[in-house]
Short mmCIF file of C-alpha atoms in Angstrom, two decimals:
data_model
loop_
_atom_site.label_atom_id
_atom_site.label_comp_id
_atom_site.label_asym_id
_atom_site.label_seq_id
_atom_site.Cartn_x
_atom_site.Cartn_y
_atom_site.Cartn_z
CA MET A 1 -62.24 -34.32 -22.57
CA ALA A 2 -60.90 -32.49 -25.63
CA ALA A 3 -64.45 -31.38 -26.48
CA LEU A 4 -64.85 -29.87 -22.98
CA LEU A 5 -61.58 -27.99 -23.31
CA ARG A 6 -62.77 -26.48 -26.58
CA LEU A 7 -65.90 -25.21 -24.84
CA GLY A 8 -63.82 -23.08 -22.50
CA PRO A 9 -64.44 -22.27 -18.86
CA ALA A 10 -67.91 -22.57 -17.38
CA MET A 11 -69.91 -19.39 -17.16
CA PRO A 12 -70.26 -18.12 -13.62
CA THR A 13 -73.62 -19.00 -12.16
CA GLN A 14 -73.56 -16.58 -9.27
CA LYS A 15 -73.86 -12.83 -9.59
CA THR A 16 -71.85 -10.34 -7.64
CA MET A 17 -73.31 -8.85 -4.51
CA SER A 18 -75.87 -6.07 -4.84
CA THR A 19 -76.41 -3.61 -2.01
CA PRO A 20 -79.92 -2.45 -1.09
CA SER A 21 -80.43 1.22 -0.25
CA VAL A 22 -80.23 2.51 3.31
CA GLY A 23 -83.95 3.34 3.17
CA LEU A 24 -84.93 -0.16 2.12
CA LEU A 25 -82.74 -1.75 4.80
CA ARG A 26 -84.26 0.53 7.44
CA ALA A 27 -87.76 -0.37 6.28
CA VAL A 28 -87.28 -4.13 6.25
CA SER A 29 -85.46 -4.08 9.59
CA LEU A 30 -88.23 -1.93 11.11
CA GLY A 31 -85.68 0.72 12.04
CA HIS A 32 -83.22 -1.64 13.68
CA ASP A 33 -80.24 -0.06 11.95
CA THR A 34 -77.56 -2.05 13.77
CA ALA A 35 -79.26 -5.32 12.87
CA ALA A 36 -79.51 -4.25 9.24
CA ALA A 37 -75.83 -3.22 9.20
CA THR A 38 -74.87 -6.55 10.77
CA ALA A 39 -76.80 -8.52 8.14
CA LEU A 40 -75.26 -6.47 5.35
CA TRP A 41 -71.77 -6.95 6.80
CA ALA A 42 -72.36 -10.72 6.89
CA ALA A 43 -73.32 -10.56 3.20
CA ILE A 44 -70.14 -8.61 2.39
CA VAL A 45 -67.95 -11.17 4.13
CA ALA A 46 -69.76 -14.13 2.54
CA SER A 47 -69.51 -12.57 -0.92
CA TYR A 48 -65.82 -11.85 -0.42
CA ALA A 49 -65.17 -15.41 0.75
CA GLU A 50 -66.96 -16.75 -2.32
CA ARG A 51 -65.09 -14.29 -4.58
CA ARG A 52 -68.35 -12.75 -5.76
CA VAL A 53 -67.54 -9.17 -4.91
CA LEU A 54 -66.34 -6.15 -6.85
CA PRO A 55 -64.39 -3.35 -5.19
CA SER A 56 -66.99 -0.72 -6.16
CA GLU A 57 -69.85 -2.76 -4.72
CA THR A 58 -67.88 -3.42 -1.54
CA VAL A 59 -67.28 0.33 -1.13
CA ARG A 60 -71.01 0.95 -1.60
CA ALA A 61 -71.93 -1.79 0.90
CA VAL A 62 -69.47 -0.52 3.53
CA ARG A 63 -70.80 3.02 3.10
CA THR A 64 -74.31 1.65 3.59
CA CYS A 65 -73.22 -0.12 6.79
CA GLY A 66 -71.66 3.17 7.89
CA ALA A 67 -74.86 5.09 7.19
CA LEU A 68 -76.83 2.56 9.24
CA ASP A 69 -74.38 2.42 12.17
CA PRO A 70 -71.52 4.91 11.75
CA ASN A 71 -69.83 4.08 15.04
CA TRP A 72 -69.54 0.37 14.34
CA THR A 73 -65.92 0.27 13.24
CA ILE A 74 -65.67 -3.32 11.97
CA PRO A 75 -67.18 -2.66 8.51
CA TRP A 76 -65.11 0.49 8.07
CA ALA A 77 -61.84 -1.18 9.07
CA TYR A 78 -62.19 -4.57 7.47
CA GLY A 79 -64.22 -3.30 4.53
CA ALA A 80 -61.36 -0.96 3.65
CA THR A 81 -58.97 -3.90 3.95
CA ILE A 82 -61.14 -6.03 1.66
CA VAL A 83 -61.29 -3.24 -0.92
CA ARG A 84 -57.49 -2.90 -0.81
CA SER A 85 -57.08 -6.65 -1.23
CA LEU A 86 -59.25 -6.38 -4.36
CA GLY A 87 -56.78 -3.87 -5.79
CA ASP A 88 -58.70 -0.62 -5.25
CA VAL A 89 -56.31 1.62 -3.31
CA ASP A 90 -58.41 4.75 -3.95
CA GLY A 91 -61.55 3.06 -2.62
CA HIS A 92 -59.57 1.76 0.37
CA GLU A 93 -58.33 5.25 1.22
CA ALA A 94 -61.75 6.82 0.64
CA LEU A 95 -63.32 4.42 3.15
CA LEU A 96 -60.58 5.14 5.70
CA SER A 97 -61.15 8.89 5.26
CA GLU A 98 -64.91 8.46 5.74
CA ALA A 99 -64.27 6.28 8.79
CA MET A 100 -62.13 9.06 10.28
CA VAL A 101 -65.07 11.45 9.97
CA ALA A 102 -67.52 8.91 11.45
CA ASN A 103 -65.13 7.91 14.26
CA PRO A 104 -62.88 10.91 14.93
CA GLU A 105 -61.68 9.52 18.27
CA LYS A 106 -60.24 6.30 16.79
CA SER A 107 -56.52 6.35 15.98
CA TRP A 108 -56.68 3.21 13.85
CA PHE A 109 -58.16 4.99 10.83
CA PRO A 110 -55.60 7.81 10.44
CA TYR A 111 -52.84 5.32 11.22
CA MET A 112 -53.97 2.94 8.46
CA LEU A 113 -54.50 5.83 6.04
CA GLY A 114 -50.98 7.05 6.78
CA MET A 115 -49.53 3.61 6.20
CA SER A 116 -51.47 3.34 2.94
CA ARG A 117 -50.14 6.71 1.77
CA TYR A 118 -46.61 5.51 2.48
CA LEU A 119 -46.85 1.95 1.16
CA ASN A 120 -49.02 2.58 -1.90
CA HIS A 121 -47.85 6.04 -2.97
CA GLY A 122 -44.46 6.61 -1.35
CA ASP A 123 -45.99 9.78 0.15
CA ARG A 124 -43.78 10.27 3.21
CA ALA A 125 -45.12 13.72 4.14
CA GLY A 126 -48.78 12.70 3.85
CA ALA A 127 -48.14 9.48 5.73
CA ALA A 128 -46.36 11.27 8.56
CA GLN A 129 -49.20 13.77 8.84
CA TYR A 130 -51.78 10.99 9.32
CA LEU A 131 -49.53 9.11 11.77
CA GLU A 132 -49.11 12.28 13.85
CA MET A 133 -52.88 12.72 13.77
CA ALA A 134 -53.26 9.16 15.08
CA ALA A 135 -50.73 9.84 17.84
CA ASP A 136 -52.64 12.93 18.99
CA LEU A 137 -55.93 11.08 19.49
CA GLY A 138 -57.05 9.76 22.86
CA ASP A 139 -56.31 6.13 21.98
CA GLY A 140 -53.16 7.02 20.02
CA SER A 141 -49.71 6.17 21.27
CA GLU A 142 -46.06 7.08 21.10
CA VAL A 143 -45.67 4.22 18.62
CA HIS A 144 -47.65 6.28 16.10
CA ARG A 145 -45.39 9.28 16.69
CA ARG A 146 -42.22 7.18 16.30
CA ALA A 147 -43.59 5.72 13.06
CA ALA A 148 -44.25 9.26 11.79
CA ARG A 149 -40.64 10.29 12.60
CA ALA A 150 -39.23 7.15 10.96
CA ILE A 151 -41.22 7.72 7.78
CA ARG A 152 -40.47 11.44 7.65
CA GLU A 153 -36.71 10.92 8.15
CA PRO A 154 -35.55 7.96 6.05
#
């Protein structure tokens, strides 16, 4: 046992996830972009569950899912959450910003970006701006507006 302890921890046998290009995924899926995005999303989740994922590679993979199927919100939303849980606030916020462009009618993305600005940066003005934006969207609500007021006026 003492000899094993001197050897130190075992070397990892599994590599981190690697994301194929959009072009390659389109080619191998014969143009079925949603199927390719779904398969890639499954790989992201499996890699995250196995702790074989880096924030930068997750950002790249989520962007690839978004390029394949920009209106599929699951990779944008949960991918940003995964990236945040890995400690990359900038990557998290970048994905939320890109999701807002890809899905401008969805209030969830500006709401989450606003909450991130408040919780991670203490940026009350920026947070309130995003929460107001969420409130003004078709699926937004008065709850978003009340949150903006509460954050703006401590």
